[in-house]
Short mmCIF file of C-alpha atoms and ligand atoms in Angstrom, two decimals:
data_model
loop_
_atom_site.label_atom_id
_atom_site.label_comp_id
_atom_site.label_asym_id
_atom_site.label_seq_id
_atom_site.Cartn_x
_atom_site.Cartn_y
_atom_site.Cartn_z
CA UNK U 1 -10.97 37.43 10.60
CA UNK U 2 -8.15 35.05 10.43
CA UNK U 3 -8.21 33.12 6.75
CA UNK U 4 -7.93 29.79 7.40
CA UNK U 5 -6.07 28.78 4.61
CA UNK U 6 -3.07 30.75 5.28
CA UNK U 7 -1.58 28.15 6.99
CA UNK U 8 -0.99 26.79 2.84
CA UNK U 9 0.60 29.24 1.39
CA UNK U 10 3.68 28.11 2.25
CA UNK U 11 2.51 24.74 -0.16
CA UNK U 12 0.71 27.24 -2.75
CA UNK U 13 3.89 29.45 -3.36
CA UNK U 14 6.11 25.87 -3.78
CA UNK U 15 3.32 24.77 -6.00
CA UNK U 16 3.29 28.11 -7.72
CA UNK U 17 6.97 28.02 -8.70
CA UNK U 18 7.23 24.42 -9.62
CA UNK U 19 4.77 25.58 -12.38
CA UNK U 20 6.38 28.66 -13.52
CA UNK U 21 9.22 26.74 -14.86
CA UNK U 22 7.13 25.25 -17.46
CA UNK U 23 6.35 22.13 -15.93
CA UNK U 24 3.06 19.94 -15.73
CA UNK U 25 1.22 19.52 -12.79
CA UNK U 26 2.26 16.18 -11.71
CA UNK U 27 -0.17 15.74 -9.67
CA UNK U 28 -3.67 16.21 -11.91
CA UNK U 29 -3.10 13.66 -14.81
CA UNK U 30 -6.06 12.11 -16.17
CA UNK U 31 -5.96 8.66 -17.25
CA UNK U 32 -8.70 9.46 -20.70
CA UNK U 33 -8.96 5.81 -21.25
CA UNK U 34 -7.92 2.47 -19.35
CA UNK U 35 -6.73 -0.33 -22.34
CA UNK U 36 -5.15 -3.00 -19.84
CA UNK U 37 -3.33 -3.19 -16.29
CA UNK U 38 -0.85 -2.11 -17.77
CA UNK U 39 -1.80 0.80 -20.66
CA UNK U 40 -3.69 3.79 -20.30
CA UNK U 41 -4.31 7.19 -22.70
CA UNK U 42 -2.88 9.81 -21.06
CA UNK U 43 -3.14 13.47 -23.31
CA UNK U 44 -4.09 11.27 -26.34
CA UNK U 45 -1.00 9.20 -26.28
CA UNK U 46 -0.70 5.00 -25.43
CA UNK U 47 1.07 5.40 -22.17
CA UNK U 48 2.71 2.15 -20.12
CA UNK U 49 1.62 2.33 -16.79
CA UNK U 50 4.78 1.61 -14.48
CA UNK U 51 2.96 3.79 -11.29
CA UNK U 52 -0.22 1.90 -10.52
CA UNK U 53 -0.63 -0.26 -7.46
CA UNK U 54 -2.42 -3.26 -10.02
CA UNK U 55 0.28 -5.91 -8.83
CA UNK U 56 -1.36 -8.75 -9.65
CA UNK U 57 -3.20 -6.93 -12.66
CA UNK U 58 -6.39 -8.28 -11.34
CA UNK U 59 -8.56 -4.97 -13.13
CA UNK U 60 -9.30 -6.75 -16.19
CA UNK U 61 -9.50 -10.40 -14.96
CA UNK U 62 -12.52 -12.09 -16.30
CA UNK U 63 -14.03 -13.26 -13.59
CA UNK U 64 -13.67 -10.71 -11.81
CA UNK U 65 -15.80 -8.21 -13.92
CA UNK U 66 -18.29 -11.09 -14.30
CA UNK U 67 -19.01 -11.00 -10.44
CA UNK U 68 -18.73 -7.53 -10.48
CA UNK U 69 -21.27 -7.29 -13.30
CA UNK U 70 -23.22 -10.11 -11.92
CA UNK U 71 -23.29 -8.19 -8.39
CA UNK U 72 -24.99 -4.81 -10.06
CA UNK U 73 -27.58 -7.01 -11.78
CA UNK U 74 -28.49 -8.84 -8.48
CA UNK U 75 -27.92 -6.52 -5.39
CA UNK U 76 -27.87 -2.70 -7.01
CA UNK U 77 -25.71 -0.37 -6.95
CA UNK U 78 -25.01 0.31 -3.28
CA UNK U 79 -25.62 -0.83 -0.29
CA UNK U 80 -27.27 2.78 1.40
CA UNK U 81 -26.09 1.47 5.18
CA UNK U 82 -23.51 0.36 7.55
CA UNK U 83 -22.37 -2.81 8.15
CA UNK U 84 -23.72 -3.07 11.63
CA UNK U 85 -27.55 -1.90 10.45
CA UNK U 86 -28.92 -2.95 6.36
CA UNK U 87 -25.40 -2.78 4.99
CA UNK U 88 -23.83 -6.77 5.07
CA UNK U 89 -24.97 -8.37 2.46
CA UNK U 90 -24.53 -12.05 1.16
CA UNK U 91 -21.39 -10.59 -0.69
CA UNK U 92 -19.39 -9.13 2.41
CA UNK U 93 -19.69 -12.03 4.23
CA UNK U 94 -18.12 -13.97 1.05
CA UNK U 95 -15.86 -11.68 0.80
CA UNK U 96 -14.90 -12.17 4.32
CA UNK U 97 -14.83 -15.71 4.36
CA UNK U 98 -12.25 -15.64 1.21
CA UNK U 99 -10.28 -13.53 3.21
CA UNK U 100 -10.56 -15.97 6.16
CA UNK U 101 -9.56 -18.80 3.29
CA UNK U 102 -6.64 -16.83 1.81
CA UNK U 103 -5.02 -16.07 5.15
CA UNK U 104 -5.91 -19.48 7.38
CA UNK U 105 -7.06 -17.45 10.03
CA UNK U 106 -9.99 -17.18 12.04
CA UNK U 107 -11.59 -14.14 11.33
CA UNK U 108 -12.06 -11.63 9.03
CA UNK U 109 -13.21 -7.64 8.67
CA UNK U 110 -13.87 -5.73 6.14
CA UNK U 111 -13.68 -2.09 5.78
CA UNK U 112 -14.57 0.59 2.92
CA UNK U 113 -10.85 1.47 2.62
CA UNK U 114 -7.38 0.04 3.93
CA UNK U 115 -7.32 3.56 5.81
CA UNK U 116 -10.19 3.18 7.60
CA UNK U 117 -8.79 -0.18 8.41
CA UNK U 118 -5.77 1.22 10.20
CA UNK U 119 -7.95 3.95 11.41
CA UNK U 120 -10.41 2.08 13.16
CA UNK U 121 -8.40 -0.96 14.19
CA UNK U 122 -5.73 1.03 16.04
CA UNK U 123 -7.52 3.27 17.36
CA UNK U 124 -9.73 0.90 18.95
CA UNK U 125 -7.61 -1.30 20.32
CA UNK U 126 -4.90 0.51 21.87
CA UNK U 127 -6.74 2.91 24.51
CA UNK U 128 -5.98 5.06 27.46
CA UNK U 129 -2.73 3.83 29.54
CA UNK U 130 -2.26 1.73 26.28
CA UNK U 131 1.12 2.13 24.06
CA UNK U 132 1.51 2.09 20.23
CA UNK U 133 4.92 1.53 19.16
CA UNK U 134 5.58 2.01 15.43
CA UNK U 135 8.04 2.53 12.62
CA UNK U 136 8.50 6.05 12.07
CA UNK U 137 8.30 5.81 8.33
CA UNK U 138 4.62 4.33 8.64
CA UNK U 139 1.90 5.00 6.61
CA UNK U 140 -0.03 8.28 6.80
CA UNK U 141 -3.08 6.30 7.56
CA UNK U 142 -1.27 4.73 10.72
CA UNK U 143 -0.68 7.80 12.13
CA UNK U 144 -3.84 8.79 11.77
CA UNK U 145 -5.20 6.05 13.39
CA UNK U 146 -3.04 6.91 16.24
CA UNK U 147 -3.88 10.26 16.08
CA UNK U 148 -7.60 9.20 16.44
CA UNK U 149 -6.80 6.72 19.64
CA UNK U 150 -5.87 7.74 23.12
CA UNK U 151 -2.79 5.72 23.35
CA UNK U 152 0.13 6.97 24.17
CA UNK U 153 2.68 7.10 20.76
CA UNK U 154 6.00 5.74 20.56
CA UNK U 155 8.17 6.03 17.49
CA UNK U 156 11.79 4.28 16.59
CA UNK U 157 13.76 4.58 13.83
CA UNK U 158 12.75 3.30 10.49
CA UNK U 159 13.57 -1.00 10.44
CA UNK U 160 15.79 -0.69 13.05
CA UNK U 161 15.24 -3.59 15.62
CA UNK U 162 17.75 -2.74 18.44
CA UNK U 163 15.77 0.98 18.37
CA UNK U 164 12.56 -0.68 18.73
CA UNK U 165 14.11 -3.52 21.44
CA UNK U 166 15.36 -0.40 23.72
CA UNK U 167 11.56 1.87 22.83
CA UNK U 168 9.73 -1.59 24.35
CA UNK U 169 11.85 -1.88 26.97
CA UNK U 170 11.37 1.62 28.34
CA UNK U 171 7.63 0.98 28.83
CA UNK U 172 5.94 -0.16 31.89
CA UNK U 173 5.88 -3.86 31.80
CA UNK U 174 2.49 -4.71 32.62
CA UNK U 175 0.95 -1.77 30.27
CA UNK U 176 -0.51 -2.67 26.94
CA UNK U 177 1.72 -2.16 24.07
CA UNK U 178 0.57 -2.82 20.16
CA UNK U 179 4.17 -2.99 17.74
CA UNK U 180 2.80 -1.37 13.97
CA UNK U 181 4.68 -2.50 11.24
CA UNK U 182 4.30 -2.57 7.29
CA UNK U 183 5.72 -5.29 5.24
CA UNK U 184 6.60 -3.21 2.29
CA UNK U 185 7.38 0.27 3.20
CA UNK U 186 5.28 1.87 -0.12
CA UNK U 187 8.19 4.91 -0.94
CA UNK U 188 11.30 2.96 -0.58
CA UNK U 189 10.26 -0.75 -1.63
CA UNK U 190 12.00 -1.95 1.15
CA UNK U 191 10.47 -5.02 3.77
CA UNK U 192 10.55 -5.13 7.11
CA UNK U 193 12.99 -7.06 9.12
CA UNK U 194 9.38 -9.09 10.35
CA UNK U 195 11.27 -11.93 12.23
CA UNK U 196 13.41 -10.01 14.56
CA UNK U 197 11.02 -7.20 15.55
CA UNK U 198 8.42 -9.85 15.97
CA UNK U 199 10.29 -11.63 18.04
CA UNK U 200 11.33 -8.73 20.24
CA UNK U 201 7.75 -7.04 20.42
CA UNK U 202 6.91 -10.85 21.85
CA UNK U 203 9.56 -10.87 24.31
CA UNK U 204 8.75 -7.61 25.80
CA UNK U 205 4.95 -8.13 25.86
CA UNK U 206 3.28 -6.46 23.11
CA UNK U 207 0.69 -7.43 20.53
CA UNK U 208 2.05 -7.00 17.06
CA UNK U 209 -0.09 -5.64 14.03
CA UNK U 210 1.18 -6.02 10.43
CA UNK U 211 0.31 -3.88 7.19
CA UNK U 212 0.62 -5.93 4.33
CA UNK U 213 -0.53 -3.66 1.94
CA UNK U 214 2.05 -3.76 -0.47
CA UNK U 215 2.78 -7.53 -0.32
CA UNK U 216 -0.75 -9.02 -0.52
CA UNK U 217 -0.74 -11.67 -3.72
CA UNK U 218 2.74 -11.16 -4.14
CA UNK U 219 5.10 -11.78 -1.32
CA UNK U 220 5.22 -15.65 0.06
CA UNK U 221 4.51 -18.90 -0.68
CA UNK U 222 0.54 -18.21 -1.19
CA UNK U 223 0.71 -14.14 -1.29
CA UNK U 224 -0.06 -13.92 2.44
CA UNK U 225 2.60 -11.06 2.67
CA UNK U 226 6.18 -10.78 3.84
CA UNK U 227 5.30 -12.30 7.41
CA UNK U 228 4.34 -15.28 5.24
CA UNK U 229 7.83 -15.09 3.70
CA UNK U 230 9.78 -14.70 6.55
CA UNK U 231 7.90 -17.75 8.21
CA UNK U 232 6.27 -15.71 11.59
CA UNK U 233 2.26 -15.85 10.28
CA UNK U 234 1.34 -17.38 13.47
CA UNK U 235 3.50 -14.51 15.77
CA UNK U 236 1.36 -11.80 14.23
CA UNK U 237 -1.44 -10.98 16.23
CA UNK U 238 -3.52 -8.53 12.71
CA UNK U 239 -2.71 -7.94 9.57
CA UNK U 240 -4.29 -4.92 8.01
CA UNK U 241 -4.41 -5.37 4.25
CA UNK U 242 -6.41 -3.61 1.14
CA UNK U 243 -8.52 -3.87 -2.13
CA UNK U 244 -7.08 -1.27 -3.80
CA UNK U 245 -3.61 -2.63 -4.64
CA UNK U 246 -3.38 -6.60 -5.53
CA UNK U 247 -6.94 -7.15 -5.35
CA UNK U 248 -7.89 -4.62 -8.05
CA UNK U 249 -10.80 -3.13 -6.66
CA UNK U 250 -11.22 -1.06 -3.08
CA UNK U 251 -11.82 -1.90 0.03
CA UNK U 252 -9.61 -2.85 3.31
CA UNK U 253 -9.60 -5.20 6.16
CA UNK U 254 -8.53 -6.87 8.85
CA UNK U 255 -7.72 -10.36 9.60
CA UNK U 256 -6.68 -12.35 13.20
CA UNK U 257 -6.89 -15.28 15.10
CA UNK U 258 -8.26 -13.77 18.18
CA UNK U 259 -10.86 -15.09 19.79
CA UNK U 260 -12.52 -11.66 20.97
CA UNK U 261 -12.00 -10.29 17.83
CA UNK U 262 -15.75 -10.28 16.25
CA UNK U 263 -16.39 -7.63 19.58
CA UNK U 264 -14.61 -5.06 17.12
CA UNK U 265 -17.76 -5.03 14.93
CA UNK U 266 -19.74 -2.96 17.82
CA UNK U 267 -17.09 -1.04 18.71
CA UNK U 268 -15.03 -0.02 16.12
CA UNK U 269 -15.83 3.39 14.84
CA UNK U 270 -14.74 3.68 11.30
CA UNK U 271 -16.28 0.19 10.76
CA UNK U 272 -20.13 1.21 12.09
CA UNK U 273 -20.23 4.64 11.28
CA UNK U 274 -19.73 4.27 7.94
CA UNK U 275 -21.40 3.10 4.45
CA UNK U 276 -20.62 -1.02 3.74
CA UNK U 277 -18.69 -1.82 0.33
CA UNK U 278 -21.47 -1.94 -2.55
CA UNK U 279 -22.19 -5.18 -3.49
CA UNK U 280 -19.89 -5.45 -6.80
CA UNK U 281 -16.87 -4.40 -5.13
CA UNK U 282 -16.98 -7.21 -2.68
CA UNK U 283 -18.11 -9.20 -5.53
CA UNK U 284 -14.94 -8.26 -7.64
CA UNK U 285 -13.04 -8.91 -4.29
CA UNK U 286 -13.29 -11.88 -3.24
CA UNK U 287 -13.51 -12.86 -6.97
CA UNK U 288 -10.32 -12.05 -7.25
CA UNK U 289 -8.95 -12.94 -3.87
CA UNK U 290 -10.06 -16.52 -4.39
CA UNK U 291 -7.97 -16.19 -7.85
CA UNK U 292 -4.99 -14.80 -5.97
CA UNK U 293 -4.95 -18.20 -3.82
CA UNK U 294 -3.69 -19.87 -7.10
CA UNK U 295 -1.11 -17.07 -8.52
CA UNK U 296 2.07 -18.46 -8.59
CA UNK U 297 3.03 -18.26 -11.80
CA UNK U 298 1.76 -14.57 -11.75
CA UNK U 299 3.80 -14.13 -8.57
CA UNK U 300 7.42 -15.93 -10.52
CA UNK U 301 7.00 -13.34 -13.33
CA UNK U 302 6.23 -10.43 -10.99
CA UNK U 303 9.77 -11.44 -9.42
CA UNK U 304 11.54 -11.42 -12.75
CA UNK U 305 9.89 -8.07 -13.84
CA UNK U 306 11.16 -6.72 -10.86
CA UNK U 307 14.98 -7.96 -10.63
CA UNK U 308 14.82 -7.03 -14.67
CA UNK U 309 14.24 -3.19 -14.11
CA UNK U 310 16.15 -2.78 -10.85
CA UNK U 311 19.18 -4.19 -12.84
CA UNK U 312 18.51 -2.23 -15.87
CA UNK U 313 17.98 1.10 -13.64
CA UNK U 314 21.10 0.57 -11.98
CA UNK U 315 23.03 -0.29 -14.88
CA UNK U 316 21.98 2.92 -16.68
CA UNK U 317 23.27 4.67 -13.53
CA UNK U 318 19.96 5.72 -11.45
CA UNK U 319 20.10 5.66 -7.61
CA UNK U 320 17.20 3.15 -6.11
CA UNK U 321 16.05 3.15 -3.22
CA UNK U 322 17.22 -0.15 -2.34
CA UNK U 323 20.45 -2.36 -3.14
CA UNK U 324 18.43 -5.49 -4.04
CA UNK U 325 15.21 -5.49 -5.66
CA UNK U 326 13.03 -6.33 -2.47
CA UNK U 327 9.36 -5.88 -3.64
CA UNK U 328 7.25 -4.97 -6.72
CA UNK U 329 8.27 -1.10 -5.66
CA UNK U 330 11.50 0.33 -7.41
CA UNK U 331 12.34 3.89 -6.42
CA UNK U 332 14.35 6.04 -8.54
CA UNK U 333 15.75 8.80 -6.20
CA UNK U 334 15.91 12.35 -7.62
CA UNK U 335 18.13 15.46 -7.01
CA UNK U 336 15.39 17.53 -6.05
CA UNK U 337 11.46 18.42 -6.74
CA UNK U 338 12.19 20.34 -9.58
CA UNK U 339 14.36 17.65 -11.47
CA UNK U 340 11.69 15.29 -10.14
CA UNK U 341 8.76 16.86 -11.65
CA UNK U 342 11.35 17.33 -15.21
CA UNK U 343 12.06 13.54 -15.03
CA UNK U 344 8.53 12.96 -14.58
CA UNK U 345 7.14 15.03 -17.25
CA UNK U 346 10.11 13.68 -19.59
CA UNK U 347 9.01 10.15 -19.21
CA UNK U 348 5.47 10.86 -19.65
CA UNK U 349 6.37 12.10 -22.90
CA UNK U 350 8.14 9.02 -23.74
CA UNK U 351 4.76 7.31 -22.85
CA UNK U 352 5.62 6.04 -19.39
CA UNK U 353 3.52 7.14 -15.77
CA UNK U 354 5.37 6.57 -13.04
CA UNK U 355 4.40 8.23 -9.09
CA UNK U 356 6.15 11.46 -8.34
CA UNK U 357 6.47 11.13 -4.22
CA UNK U 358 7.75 14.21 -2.45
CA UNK U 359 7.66 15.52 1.19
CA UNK U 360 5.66 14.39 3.78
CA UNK U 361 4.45 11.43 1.64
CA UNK U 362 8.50 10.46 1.55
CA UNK U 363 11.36 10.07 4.13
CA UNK U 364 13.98 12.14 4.61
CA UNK U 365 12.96 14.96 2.43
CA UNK U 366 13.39 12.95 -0.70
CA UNK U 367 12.02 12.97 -4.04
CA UNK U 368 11.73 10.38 -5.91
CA UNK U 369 10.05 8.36 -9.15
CA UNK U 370 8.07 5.44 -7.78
CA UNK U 371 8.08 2.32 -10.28
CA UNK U 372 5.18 -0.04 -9.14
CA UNK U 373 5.89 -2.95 -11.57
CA UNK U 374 2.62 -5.32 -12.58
CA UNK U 375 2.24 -9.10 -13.29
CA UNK U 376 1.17 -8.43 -16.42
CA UNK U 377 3.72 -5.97 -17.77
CA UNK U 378 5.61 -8.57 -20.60
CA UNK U 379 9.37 -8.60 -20.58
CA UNK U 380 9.01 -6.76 -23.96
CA UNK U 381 7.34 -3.87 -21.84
CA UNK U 382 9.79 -4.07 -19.19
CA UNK U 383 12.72 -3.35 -21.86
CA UNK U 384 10.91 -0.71 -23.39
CA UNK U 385 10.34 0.91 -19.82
CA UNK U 386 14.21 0.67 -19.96
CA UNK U 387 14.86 2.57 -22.88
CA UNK U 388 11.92 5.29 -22.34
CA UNK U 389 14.27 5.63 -18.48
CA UNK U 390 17.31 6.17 -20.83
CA UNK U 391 15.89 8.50 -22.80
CA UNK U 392 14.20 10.83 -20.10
CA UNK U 393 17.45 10.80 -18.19
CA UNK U 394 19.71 11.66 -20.68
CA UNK U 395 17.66 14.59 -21.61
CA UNK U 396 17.19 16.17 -17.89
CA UNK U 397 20.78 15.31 -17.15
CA UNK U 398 20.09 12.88 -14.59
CA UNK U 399 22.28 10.41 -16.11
CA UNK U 400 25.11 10.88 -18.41
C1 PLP R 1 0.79 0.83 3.80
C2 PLP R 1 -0.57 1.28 3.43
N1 PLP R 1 -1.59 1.03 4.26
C3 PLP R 1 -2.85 1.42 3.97
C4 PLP R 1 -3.15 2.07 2.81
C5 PLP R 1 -4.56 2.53 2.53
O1 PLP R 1 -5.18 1.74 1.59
P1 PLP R 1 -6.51 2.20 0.84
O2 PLP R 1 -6.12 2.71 -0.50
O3 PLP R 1 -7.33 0.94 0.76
O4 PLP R 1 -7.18 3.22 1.69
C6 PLP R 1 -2.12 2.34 1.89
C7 PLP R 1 -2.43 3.05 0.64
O5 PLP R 1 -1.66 3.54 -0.10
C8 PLP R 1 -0.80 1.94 2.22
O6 PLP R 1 0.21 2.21 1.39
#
C-alpha cells in the first residue's frame, strides 16, 4: 500500500527543522482572550494585534453585537439549510440589500465564505470554450475556483498590463474571456493598476471580475474598494468581497449590475449546496456594513496609521514590500524562514502578533512579516508597534 501522506514529508521534515532550532510554532498560536480589535492574550501576556484582518475594527462595535445578539434571541442559532431550500431568512436578504446599498449596484449574493464566493462565481460563469485570464499572484481561492471550472486558464505576470494586453489578445476573439483581478494583493499590500487593465480587458472583449477583499470599508470615497478609488466602478462587471476582513464577522459575496445575474442562485454550486450564514452573522453583517457606509473618519485615521508605520519601518531600516504605503497591508520582507519565524517569535515576546507568510501563500519564494494595521489601533499604539519592531530586529540581527 502506497501511504498517502508521503507526498508531505517533504513539508513535515521543513516543519521538523524549523522547530529543532528552538523556535515556536508560528503557526498554532492561540489567542486565550480577545480585549479589543486591537489586543488579545496570547501565553498570558497583553499582546497588540498588528496581524488581524479587523480593518475597520468592526468586532466590538456596539451595534453590531446588539444585532448579533438580537439575531440568536429571534432566529436561533443556525439556519440547518441552503439558501435555495429553508436557509434565507429575513436577515440574508437584509444583508443583501445593504450590500446592494453600500455598492449602488443591482444585485447582491451572499455566500458562507469569500472562498466559496470566488469558488462558485468563477467557476460558474466561465465554462467550456470559455477563458479566465488572471493575475498570477491571485488568491488561492481564485485558483481554486478555476480549478473547479472548465475554462480554459490563462495567467500573466503579476500587475503587469502590457502582459495581460498581449495574453487577451492571443485569444480567439469571439470566445468568452472573464479578466480576475484583486484590488489589494493580501502578501505584498500592493493595488492593482484597476484603470488600465480594465480598460484593456474591455477593449479586447472580456468581462472583468474584481476581488476587493482587502479594500472593502477602506479604500475610496465610500469604502467600495480600489475600483472605487481609481474611478472605473461602473467598468467592472463583479466584485467578489468578504465578511471576514472589514466587516468583522464571516461570510462572502458577490455583487453586479447584470441583469441575468439572480440565474446564479440555481446554478451556482458552492451557493446551493451548501449551509446559509446563521442568522447573527448576517445580522452582525449588514449591521456593520450599513455602519461602514458612514466611516470616513475611521477610513482618514486608517490612512495615517498606515503612512505612520511604513515610515517608521523604513526609517529603522526594514525592507517593505512596497515603496509607498498603498493599503492597510505593510510587509516586512525577511532573509529567510528561519529568520522569519526568529523575528516572529521575537516580536511576540515584545507583545506584538503579526502574520508569518511563507511559500506558496507568498510570491517569489519570500518570507515575510505581514502588518495588517486597524482603525482603531491609536497613534500611541502605532509608536509602540515601532519600538517593539526595533527591539525584535536588533536582537535577530535583522537591523543594525
Ligand atoms: C483576496 C482574497 N479573496 C478571498 C478570500 C477569502 O475570504 P474568506 O475568509 O471570506 O473565505 C481571502 C481571504 O484571505 C482573500 O485574501
Amino acid at each position: 500500500m502506497t501511504d498517502l501522506f508521503s507526498k508531505f514529508d517533504p513539508l513535515i521534515q521543513q516543519r521538523e527543522d524549523l522547530l529543532a532550532t528552538g523556535v515556536t510554532d508560528p503557526f498554532s498560536l492561540v489567542m486565550e482572550r480577545v480585549v479589543s480589535p486591537t489586543v488579545a492574550i496570547c501565553n498570558g501576556r497583553e499582546t497588540i494585534l498588528l496581524g488581524t484582518y479587523n480593518y475597520m475594527g468592526m468586532t466590538f462595535d456596539e451595534d453590531v453585537i446588539a444585532a448579533g445578539k438580537d439575531a440568536l434571541d429571534k432566529f436561533g442559532s443556525g439556519t440547518t439549510g441552503s439558501r435555495v431550500l429553508n436557509g434565507t431568512y429575513q436577515g440574508h436578504k437584509e444583508c443583501e440589500e445593504a450590500l446592494k446599498e453600500f455598492y449602488a449596484m443591482d444585485h447582491a449574493m451572499v455566500f458562507s465564505t469569500g472562498y466559496q464566493a470566488n469558488l462558485g462565481i468563477i467557476s460558474t460563469i466561465a465554462g467550456k470554450g470559455d477563458y479566465v485570464i488572471l493575475d498570477i499572484d491571485s488568491h488561492a481561492s481564485i485558483y481554486d475556483g478555476c480549478a473547479m471550472g472548465n475554462a480554459e486558464i490563462v495567467a500573466f505576470r503579476h500587475n503587469d498590463v502590457e502582459a495581460l494586453e498581449k495574453r487577451l489578445k492571443r485569444l480567439p476573439p469571439e470566445a468568452g474571456k472573464l479578466v480576475v483581478l484583486e484590488g489589494v494583493y493580501s502578501m505584498l499590500g500592493d493595488i492593482a493598476p484597476l484603470k488600465e487593465m480594465i480598460r484593456v480587458s474591455k477593449e479586447n472583449g472580456a468581462m472583468v471580475l474584481v476581488d476587493e477583499a482587502h479594500s472593502m470599508g477602506f479604500i475610496g470615497e465610500h469604502g467600495r474598494g480600489v475600483a472605487e478609488a481609481q474611478g472605473v466602478m461602473d467598468d467592472v462587471d463583479f466584485i467578489i468581497g468578504t465578511f471576514s476582513k472589514s466587516v468583522g464577522t464571516v461570510g462572502g459575496f458577490c455583487v453586479s449590475n447584470h441583469p441575468k445575474f439572480e440565474i446564479l442562485r440555481l446554478v451556482c454550486r458552492p451557493y446551493v449546496f451548501t449551509a446559509s450564514l446563521p442568522p447573527s452573522v448576517v445580522a452582525t453583517a449588514a449591521t456593520s456594513i450599513r455602519k461602514l457606509m458612514h466611516g470616513s473618519n475611521k477610513r482618514a485615521h486608517l490612512w495615517e496609521n498606515s503612512k505612520t508605520l511604513h515610515k517608521g519601518l523604513r526609517d529603522l531600516g526594514f525592507t517593505l514590500g512596497t515603496e509607498e504605503p498603498q493599503s492597510a497591508i505593510i510587509a516586512v520582507i525577511m532573509p529567510d524562514l528561519e529568520k522569519g519565524a526568529m523575528m516572529w517569535e521575537a516580536l511576540l515576546e515584545e507583545g506584538l502578533y503579526v502574520n508569518l507568510a511563507r511559500p506558496p501563500a507568498t510570491p517569489a519564494g519570500m518570507t515575510l512579516l505581514r502588518c495588517s494595521l486597524c482603525a482603531e489601533h491609536s497613534s500611541e499604539q502605532v509608536g509602540e508597534i515601532l519600538g517593539r519592531f526595533e527591539r525584535a530586529g536588533k536582537r535577530v540581527g535583522i537591523i543594525g
